[in-house]
Amino acid sequence: MRVEHQPLLTRNPCTQRHLISFHYGQPGRAGKVYLQASLHADELPGMLALHHLREMLDGAEARGQILGEIVLVPIANPIGLEQTLMHDAMGRFDFNSGENFNRRYPDLAETIKDRLAHELTGDADENRQIIRRAMASALKQIRPTSEIDSMRQAQLLLAHDADFVLDLHCDAQAVVHLYGETPCWSQIEPLARYIGAQASLLASGTGAGSFDEACGQPWWRLAEAFAGRFPIPSGCVAATVELRGEADVDHALARVDAAALYAFLQHRGILAGTPPPMPALLQPATPFDGSLTLRAPCAGLVVFLHKPGAWIERDEPVVHVIDPITGATQVVCSSTRGVMYMRSAIRFAAAGVELCKVAGATALEGGVMVSA
């Protein structure tokens, strides 16, 4: 295993942050998998899962069982990890720019599409390499003007040539769930099975400009753009995995998650050995546009009637919002049926605040807005 340090653009002359990556195996053998944790820097369960996965990979390396290339980035966001406000970690938004750390990644498909029209061939495998070289060239030509943009560039330079990309997050209070691209579900489903996802939310691009979309989306978009002209393989599949809630930083859970990731790497042929039998899919995949967000109808004390993972029926009461002055209780019901896969940690809400989400099987009228 080797360790690489990628310096980020510094904001001050006396400080310097680095993106640190751990590299197992050798490039060009049995494929590449890239895993990063805590892009939202206050979401820490994934960081602990990668800690335990590293221990397992160290053993695999000693036994000569790493067949491909594995890159781990346990601290994907050294900028956000340093941000606190009144003793509380604040790792979702950049204090300097106000940007969500998991937004505004470059659109590589759009950047390289015109160039590829003159370079692609009739050979799908050759086109995979042509596209990856074009991506690398486009990324290296970026001249970041902020620390956060230099971090995005560094992450994508590490991940752009991976066959599978995993971005490990968590929610406020949640069960394991994931987000992926609809065209890639057949390759994502084994991951959902191994990690025990209780919701798998799929979309053909949410417009968020998120890290996983920047990695995986260019391939199927380019395949659509050049359909009938050039064969383009599925060069990268990417998924965002939400490892429960922010407070679930627990050795026992992290070991379970690390073992699941290890099994998935065996399934992908990156690690030697027979993977354990693939578990049943806990819930069928549902459209991202079917995810119903329940909001507070008024300000008040929030009392949840269900825990994350509960099955919610249509019109079933989910939350009470209580006005402690008047004593009035507003009952918030679900207009869809499905798993309540996350809920807020807020227990006194202003009107309009997000309370929880239910993974419905049918797309909602008007679609779904990506959260801030």
Tab-separated table of C-alpha atoms in Angstrom:
chain	number	residue	atom	x	y	z
A	1	MET	CA	0.000	0.000	0.000
A	2	ARG	CA	1.228	3.474	-0.772
A	3	VAL	CA	0.026	6.837	0.523
A	4	GLU	CA	-0.336	9.907	-1.676
A	5	HIS	CA	-0.704	13.526	-0.543
A	6	GLN	CA	-2.337	15.965	-2.946
A	7	PRO	CA	-1.899	19.589	-1.783
A	8	LEU	CA	-4.948	21.816	-2.121
A	9	LEU	CA	-4.919	25.440	-3.179
A	10	THR	CA	-4.084	27.401	-0.060
A	11	ARG	CA	-6.100	30.394	1.099
A	12	ASN	CA	-3.362	31.680	3.404
A	13	PRO	CA	0.433	31.651	3.031
A	14	CYS	CA	1.049	29.805	6.317
A	15	THR	CA	-1.479	26.973	5.922
A	16	GLN	CA	-1.764	23.979	3.617
A	17	ARG	CA	-4.330	21.171	3.428
A	18	HIS	CA	-3.901	17.875	1.592
A	19	LEU	CA	-6.201	15.226	0.174
A	20	ILE	CA	-4.649	11.968	1.395
A	21	SER	CA	-5.317	8.702	-0.422
A	22	PHE	CA	-4.358	5.089	0.286
A	23	HIS	CA	-3.612	2.939	-2.755
A	24	TYR	CA	-3.800	-0.855	-2.711
A	25	GLY	CA	-2.919	-3.182	-5.566
A	26	GLN	CA	-1.755	-2.228	-9.032
A	27	PRO	CA	-3.431	-0.285	-11.849
A	28	GLY	CA	-4.623	-2.065	-14.947
A	29	ARG	CA	-5.113	-5.574	-13.584
A	30	ALA	CA	-8.623	-6.474	-12.438
A	31	GLY	CA	-10.256	-3.070	-12.419
A	32	LYS	CA	-10.312	-0.171	-9.994
A	33	VAL	CA	-12.631	0.797	-7.158
A	34	TYR	CA	-12.513	4.201	-5.455
A	35	LEU	CA	-14.065	4.748	-2.022
A	36	GLN	CA	-14.240	8.026	-0.137
A	37	ALA	CA	-15.875	9.061	3.129
A	38	SER	CA	-17.115	12.222	4.799
A	39	LEU	CA	-17.371	14.542	1.809
A	40	HIS	CA	-19.916	16.150	4.088
A	41	ALA	CA	-17.312	16.328	6.798
A	42	ASP	CA	-19.634	15.937	9.789
A	43	GLU	CA	-20.954	12.627	8.404
A	44	LEU	CA	-18.528	10.213	10.047
A	45	PRO	CA	-19.831	6.598	9.967
A	46	GLY	CA	-18.190	6.050	6.579
A	47	MET	CA	-14.850	7.252	7.893
A	48	LEU	CA	-14.960	4.571	10.584
A	49	ALA	CA	-16.087	1.939	8.069
A	50	LEU	CA	-13.055	2.715	5.900
A	51	HIS	CA	-10.828	2.476	8.981
A	52	HIS	CA	-11.986	-1.102	9.478
A	53	LEU	CA	-11.865	-1.829	5.748
A	54	ARG	CA	-8.221	-0.716	5.706
A	55	GLU	CA	-7.417	-3.320	8.349
A	56	MET	CA	-9.050	-5.983	6.187
A	57	LEU	CA	-7.231	-4.783	3.072
A	58	ASP	CA	-3.902	-4.802	4.903
A	59	GLY	CA	-4.504	-8.489	5.587
A	60	ALA	CA	-5.545	-9.139	1.997
A	61	GLU	CA	-2.416	-7.394	0.757
A	62	ALA	CA	-0.210	-9.518	3.007
A	63	ARG	CA	-1.877	-12.652	1.606
A	64	GLY	CA	-1.506	-11.497	-2.004
A	65	GLN	CA	-5.278	-11.341	-2.496
A	66	ILE	CA	-5.626	-7.876	-4.022
A	67	LEU	CA	-6.229	-8.500	-7.709
A	68	GLY	CA	-7.094	-4.996	-8.857
A	69	GLU	CA	-6.645	-1.433	-7.641
A	70	ILE	CA	-8.405	-0.001	-4.579
A	71	VAL	CA	-8.160	3.652	-3.574
A	72	LEU	CA	-9.409	4.803	-0.165
A	73	VAL	CA	-9.869	8.435	0.855
A	74	PRO	CA	-11.077	8.357	4.481
A	75	ILE	CA	-11.122	12.156	4.788
A	76	ALA	CA	-12.561	13.381	1.510
A	77	ASN	CA	-13.074	16.895	2.854
A	78	PRO	CA	-10.211	18.277	4.956
A	79	ILE	CA	-11.705	21.757	4.563
A	80	GLY	CA	-15.049	20.940	6.151
A	81	LEU	CA	-13.508	18.759	8.846
A	82	GLU	CA	-12.003	21.869	10.397
A	83	GLN	CA	-15.248	23.860	10.439
A	84	THR	CA	-17.045	24.269	13.757
A	85	LEU	CA	-19.534	26.815	15.037
A	86	MET	CA	-20.131	27.133	18.765
A	87	HIS	CA	-18.708	23.641	19.413
A	88	ASP	CA	-20.791	21.981	16.667
A	89	ALA	CA	-19.231	20.449	13.553
A	90	MET	CA	-20.436	22.124	10.352
A	91	GLY	CA	-19.262	20.030	7.438
A	92	ARG	CA	-21.984	20.254	4.783
A	93	PHE	CA	-21.397	23.793	3.510
A	94	ASP	CA	-18.174	25.666	2.875
A	95	PHE	CA	-17.952	28.613	5.278
A	96	ASN	CA	-16.024	30.657	2.724
A	97	SER	CA	-18.345	30.328	-0.283
A	98	GLY	CA	-21.567	28.962	1.221
A	99	GLU	CA	-21.483	26.084	-1.279
A	100	ASN	CA	-22.587	22.556	-0.487
A	101	PHE	CA	-19.392	20.496	-0.635
A	102	ASN	CA	-21.221	17.863	-2.725
A	103	ARG	CA	-22.381	20.157	-5.514
A	104	ARG	CA	-20.912	21.959	-8.533
A	105	TYR	CA	-18.579	19.226	-9.734
A	106	PRO	CA	-17.558	19.702	-13.376
A	107	ASP	CA	-19.688	18.177	-16.119
A	108	LEU	CA	-17.091	16.014	-17.846
A	109	ALA	CA	-19.486	14.638	-20.451
A	110	GLU	CA	-20.211	18.100	-21.779
A	111	THR	CA	-16.560	19.127	-21.546
A	112	ILE	CA	-15.136	16.276	-23.632
A	113	LYS	CA	-18.025	15.397	-25.969
A	114	ASP	CA	-16.901	17.471	-28.959
A	115	ARG	CA	-13.330	16.223	-28.680
A	116	LEU	CA	-14.458	12.605	-28.544
A	117	ALA	CA	-16.410	12.910	-31.786
A	118	HIS	CA	-13.050	12.982	-33.592
A	119	GLU	CA	-11.284	10.324	-31.487
A	120	LEU	CA	-13.699	7.459	-30.779
A	121	THR	CA	-13.445	4.187	-32.697
A	122	GLY	CA	-15.525	1.089	-33.359
A	123	ASP	CA	-13.913	-0.758	-30.438
A	124	ALA	CA	-15.654	-0.379	-27.056
A	125	ASP	CA	-12.594	-1.278	-24.980
A	126	GLU	CA	-10.445	1.182	-26.866
A	127	ASN	CA	-13.107	3.846	-26.405
A	128	ARG	CA	-13.027	3.277	-22.644
A	129	GLN	CA	-9.363	4.251	-22.598
A	130	ILE	CA	-9.884	7.164	-24.984
A	131	ILE	CA	-12.624	8.580	-22.760
A	132	ARG	CA	-10.559	8.164	-19.596
A	133	ARG	CA	-7.601	9.929	-21.183
A	134	ALA	CA	-9.889	12.753	-22.303
A	135	MET	CA	-11.296	13.045	-18.781
A	136	ALA	CA	-7.812	13.161	-17.254
A	137	SER	CA	-6.728	15.804	-19.750
A	138	ALA	CA	-9.816	17.942	-19.098
A	139	LEU	CA	-9.357	17.700	-15.333
A	140	LYS	CA	-5.679	18.644	-15.512
A	141	GLN	CA	-6.534	21.696	-17.606
A	142	ILE	CA	-8.785	23.072	-14.859
A	143	ARG	CA	-7.173	25.987	-13.028
A	144	PRO	CA	-8.941	26.159	-9.660
A	145	THR	CA	-9.374	29.584	-8.121
A	146	SER	CA	-10.575	28.381	-4.710
A	147	GLU	CA	-9.600	25.724	-2.211
A	148	ILE	CA	-12.927	23.918	-2.599
A	149	ASP	CA	-12.548	23.719	-6.385
A	150	SER	CA	-9.009	22.386	-6.033
A	151	MET	CA	-10.399	19.707	-3.711
A	152	ARG	CA	-13.041	18.735	-6.275
A	153	GLN	CA	-10.361	18.510	-8.937
A	154	ALA	CA	-8.110	16.362	-6.730
A	155	GLN	CA	-10.950	13.968	-5.914
A	156	LEU	CA	-11.904	13.509	-9.558
A	157	LEU	CA	-8.305	12.982	-10.643
A	158	LEU	CA	-8.205	10.062	-8.211
A	159	ALA	CA	-11.627	8.679	-9.180
A	160	HIS	CA	-12.227	9.413	-12.875
A	161	ASP	CA	-10.682	6.157	-14.127
A	162	ALA	CA	-12.353	3.893	-11.554
A	163	ASP	CA	-14.757	1.178	-12.644
A	164	PHE	CA	-16.806	1.668	-9.479
A	165	VAL	CA	-16.988	4.724	-7.201
A	166	LEU	CA	-18.481	4.704	-3.711
A	167	ASP	CA	-19.148	7.960	-1.872
A	168	LEU	CA	-19.926	7.175	1.779
A	169	HIS	CA	-22.256	9.578	3.571
A	170	CYS	CA	-24.893	9.392	6.300
A	171	ASP	CA	-28.101	11.232	7.110
A	172	ALA	CA	-29.396	12.834	10.305
A	173	GLN	CA	-31.197	9.733	11.607
A	174	ALA	CA	-31.562	6.949	9.072
A	175	VAL	CA	-31.325	3.359	7.974
A	176	VAL	CA	-28.796	2.314	5.349
A	177	HIS	CA	-29.861	3.566	1.932
A	178	LEU	CA	-28.224	4.563	-1.321
A	179	TYR	CA	-28.552	6.797	-4.366
A	180	GLY	CA	-27.581	5.665	-7.848
A	181	GLU	CA	-28.118	6.163	-11.557
A	182	THR	CA	-31.072	4.339	-13.105
A	183	PRO	CA	-29.099	2.998	-16.113
A	184	CYS	CA	-26.596	1.378	-13.714
A	185	TRP	CA	-29.015	-0.405	-11.368
A	186	SER	CA	-28.013	-3.914	-12.448
A	187	GLN	CA	-24.460	-3.211	-11.268
A	188	ILE	CA	-25.537	-1.318	-8.147
A	189	GLU	CA	-28.015	-3.947	-6.947
A	190	PRO	CA	-25.315	-6.314	-5.575
A	191	LEU	CA	-23.988	-3.409	-3.505
A	192	ALA	CA	-27.486	-2.700	-2.175
A	193	ARG	CA	-27.805	-6.345	-1.187
A	194	TYR	CA	-24.451	-6.599	0.562
A	195	ILE	CA	-24.789	-3.375	2.553
A	196	GLY	CA	-28.403	-4.076	3.512
A	197	ALA	CA	-29.944	-1.010	1.895
A	198	GLN	CA	-33.528	-0.453	3.011
A	199	ALA	CA	-34.046	2.061	0.214
A	200	SER	CA	-32.326	2.419	-3.162
A	201	LEU	CA	-33.234	5.665	-4.884
A	202	LEU	CA	-32.507	5.897	-8.600
A	203	ALA	CA	-32.478	8.780	-11.057
A	204	SER	CA	-31.095	9.536	-14.487
A	205	GLY	CA	-29.401	12.666	-13.237
A	206	THR	CA	-30.765	14.897	-10.484
A	207	GLY	CA	-29.051	18.054	-11.695
A	208	ALA	CA	-27.222	18.376	-8.383
A	209	GLY	CA	-23.735	18.243	-9.859
A	210	SER	CA	-22.771	15.839	-7.073
A	211	PHE	CA	-19.550	13.842	-6.875
A	212	ASP	CA	-21.126	10.508	-7.763
A	213	GLU	CA	-22.900	12.013	-10.767
A	214	ALA	CA	-19.646	13.609	-11.955
A	215	CYS	CA	-18.005	10.164	-11.930
A	216	GLY	CA	-20.689	7.847	-13.264
A	217	GLN	CA	-23.057	9.967	-15.306
A	218	PRO	CA	-20.711	10.873	-18.190
A	219	TRP	CA	-20.580	7.273	-19.388
A	220	TRP	CA	-24.257	6.674	-20.043
A	221	ARG	CA	-24.726	10.235	-21.293
A	222	LEU	CA	-21.908	9.790	-23.800
A	223	ALA	CA	-23.339	6.402	-24.781
A	224	GLU	CA	-26.654	8.119	-25.533
A	225	ALA	CA	-24.958	10.983	-27.384
A	226	PHE	CA	-22.983	8.630	-29.650
A	227	ALA	CA	-25.583	5.862	-29.964
A	228	GLY	CA	-25.402	4.228	-33.384
A	229	ARG	CA	-22.008	5.807	-34.086
A	230	PHE	CA	-19.542	4.549	-31.481
A	231	PRO	CA	-19.841	1.780	-28.859
A	232	ILE	CA	-19.277	3.137	-25.357
A	233	PRO	CA	-19.142	0.737	-22.406
A	234	SER	CA	-20.255	1.354	-18.849
A	235	GLY	CA	-16.879	2.707	-17.815
A	236	CYS	CA	-17.791	3.809	-14.298
A	237	VAL	CA	-20.663	3.045	-11.959
A	238	ALA	CA	-21.030	5.393	-9.000
A	239	ALA	CA	-23.257	5.346	-5.938
A	240	THR	CA	-23.739	7.400	-2.802
A	241	VAL	CA	-24.178	5.162	0.230
A	242	GLU	CA	-25.819	6.598	3.347
A	243	LEU	CA	-24.566	4.632	6.359
A	244	ARG	CA	-27.403	5.305	8.801
A	245	GLY	CA	-27.371	8.459	10.969
A	246	GLU	CA	-24.787	10.941	12.189
A	247	ALA	CA	-24.662	9.404	15.668
A	248	ASP	CA	-24.071	5.862	14.375
A	249	VAL	CA	-20.289	6.001	14.739
A	250	ASP	CA	-20.003	2.564	16.278
A	251	HIS	CA	-17.342	-0.133	15.949
A	252	ALA	CA	-19.831	-2.982	15.625
A	253	LEU	CA	-21.788	-1.252	12.855
A	254	ALA	CA	-18.621	-0.119	11.079
A	255	ARG	CA	-17.233	-3.659	11.084
A	256	VAL	CA	-20.474	-4.895	9.522
A	257	ASP	CA	-20.223	-2.186	6.862
A	258	ALA	CA	-16.540	-2.918	6.204
A	259	ALA	CA	-17.290	-6.629	5.808
A	260	ALA	CA	-20.087	-5.785	3.362
A	261	LEU	CA	-17.783	-3.557	1.322
A	262	TYR	CA	-15.103	-6.261	1.343
A	263	ALA	CA	-17.641	-8.812	0.095
A	264	PHE	CA	-18.686	-6.417	-2.658
A	265	LEU	CA	-15.048	-5.981	-3.708
A	266	GLN	CA	-14.777	-9.771	-3.909
A	267	HIS	CA	-17.956	-9.843	-5.982
A	268	ARG	CA	-16.400	-7.295	-8.359
A	269	GLY	CA	-13.266	-9.451	-8.697
A	270	ILE	CA	-11.023	-6.816	-7.128
A	271	LEU	CA	-10.240	-9.106	-4.195
A	272	ALA	CA	-9.514	-12.829	-4.334
A	273	GLY	CA	-11.742	-15.297	-2.555
A	274	THR	CA	-15.335	-16.394	-2.842
A	275	PRO	CA	-17.708	-13.696	-1.607
A	276	PRO	CA	-20.369	-14.696	0.893
A	277	PRO	CA	-23.783	-15.519	-0.565
A	278	MET	CA	-25.497	-12.372	-1.735
A	279	PRO	CA	-28.245	-11.395	0.729
A	280	ALA	CA	-31.790	-10.747	-0.388
A	281	LEU	CA	-32.661	-7.248	-1.513
A	282	LEU	CA	-34.472	-5.752	1.476
A	283	GLN	CA	-36.586	-3.377	-0.601
A	284	PRO	CA	-36.972	-2.918	-4.365
A	285	ALA	CA	-35.384	0.128	-5.926
A	286	THR	CA	-37.617	3.190	-6.164
A	287	PRO	CA	-37.387	6.384	-8.216
A	288	PHE	CA	-35.649	9.356	-6.651
A	289	ASP	CA	-38.633	11.375	-7.897
A	290	GLY	CA	-40.869	9.192	-5.727
A	291	SER	CA	-39.194	10.279	-2.493
A	292	LEU	CA	-41.747	12.231	-0.471
A	293	THR	CA	-40.468	14.900	1.914
A	294	LEU	CA	-42.776	15.614	4.832
A	295	ARG	CA	-42.518	19.164	6.163
A	296	ALA	CA	-43.640	20.940	9.286
A	297	PRO	CA	-46.974	22.698	8.611
A	298	CYS	CA	-46.284	25.141	11.431
A	299	ALA	CA	-43.692	25.861	14.081
A	300	GLY	CA	-43.722	23.515	17.021
A	301	LEU	CA	-42.380	20.585	18.964
A	302	VAL	CA	-41.670	17.599	16.706
A	303	VAL	CA	-42.714	14.125	17.856
A	304	PHE	CA	-42.066	11.275	15.429
A	305	LEU	CA	-44.493	8.373	15.533
A	306	HIS	CA	-42.126	5.982	13.705
A	307	LYS	CA	-38.444	5.148	13.670
A	308	PRO	CA	-36.307	5.128	10.516
A	309	GLY	CA	-36.929	1.952	8.544
A	310	ALA	CA	-40.635	1.826	9.341
A	311	TRP	CA	-43.056	1.010	6.543
A	312	ILE	CA	-45.502	3.880	6.098
A	313	GLU	CA	-48.900	3.525	4.462
A	314	ARG	CA	-50.615	6.245	2.475
A	315	ASP	CA	-52.488	8.695	4.746
A	316	GLU	CA	-50.812	7.220	7.830
A	317	PRO	CA	-49.859	9.714	10.577
A	318	VAL	CA	-46.079	10.068	10.750
A	319	VAL	CA	-45.330	13.144	12.853
A	320	HIS	CA	-47.029	15.325	15.442
A	321	VAL	CA	-46.127	19.016	15.482
A	322	ILE	CA	-47.262	20.537	18.772
A	323	ASP	CA	-47.706	24.226	19.582
A	324	PRO	CA	-46.679	24.369	23.257
A	325	ILE	CA	-48.536	27.666	23.762
A	326	THR	CA	-51.958	26.828	22.329
A	327	GLY	CA	-51.702	23.095	22.904
A	328	ALA	CA	-52.784	22.432	19.308
A	329	THR	CA	-51.356	19.365	17.571
A	330	GLN	CA	-50.910	19.199	13.814
A	331	VAL	CA	-50.784	15.652	12.447
A	332	VAL	CA	-48.494	15.195	9.440
A	333	CYS	CA	-49.539	12.256	7.242
A	334	SER	CA	-47.827	10.614	4.299
A	335	SER	CA	-49.356	10.909	0.840
A	336	THR	CA	-47.413	7.870	-0.389
A	337	ARG	CA	-46.501	4.420	0.884
A	338	GLY	CA	-42.982	3.157	1.416
A	339	VAL	CA	-40.051	3.050	3.822
A	340	MET	CA	-39.359	6.104	5.957
A	341	TYR	CA	-35.631	5.942	5.356
A	342	MET	CA	-34.548	9.109	7.179
A	343	ARG	CA	-35.783	11.672	9.636
A	344	SER	CA	-34.468	14.954	10.943
A	345	ALA	CA	-32.684	15.341	14.262
A	346	ILE	CA	-34.601	18.571	14.859
A	347	ARG	CA	-37.180	18.367	17.628
A	348	PHE	CA	-38.477	21.933	17.442
A	349	ALA	CA	-39.133	22.991	13.871
A	350	ALA	CA	-39.993	26.181	12.062
A	351	ALA	CA	-42.776	26.060	9.499
A	352	GLY	CA	-41.667	24.396	6.271
A	353	VAL	CA	-38.702	22.537	7.736
A	354	GLU	CA	-37.995	19.044	6.370
A	355	LEU	CA	-39.003	16.375	8.878
A	356	CYS	CA	-38.542	13.010	7.157
A	357	LYS	CA	-38.590	11.229	3.807
A	358	VAL	CA	-40.565	8.247	2.522
A	359	ALA	CA	-39.361	6.231	-0.489
A	360	GLY	CA	-42.472	5.926	-2.639
A	361	ALA	CA	-42.614	3.630	-5.658
A	362	THR	CA	-44.321	6.169	-7.928
A	363	ALA	CA	-42.800	9.420	-9.135
A	364	LEU	CA	-44.423	12.454	-7.568
A	365	GLU	CA	-46.090	15.052	-9.732
A	366	GLY	CA	-43.600	17.805	-10.449
A	367	GLY	CA	-40.603	15.690	-9.446
A	368	VAL	CA	-38.362	16.137	-6.431
A	369	MET	CA	-35.985	18.955	-5.587
A	370	VAL	CA	-32.491	17.993	-4.433
A	371	SER	CA	-31.934	19.080	-0.834
A	372	ALA	CA	-29.584	21.954	-0.116
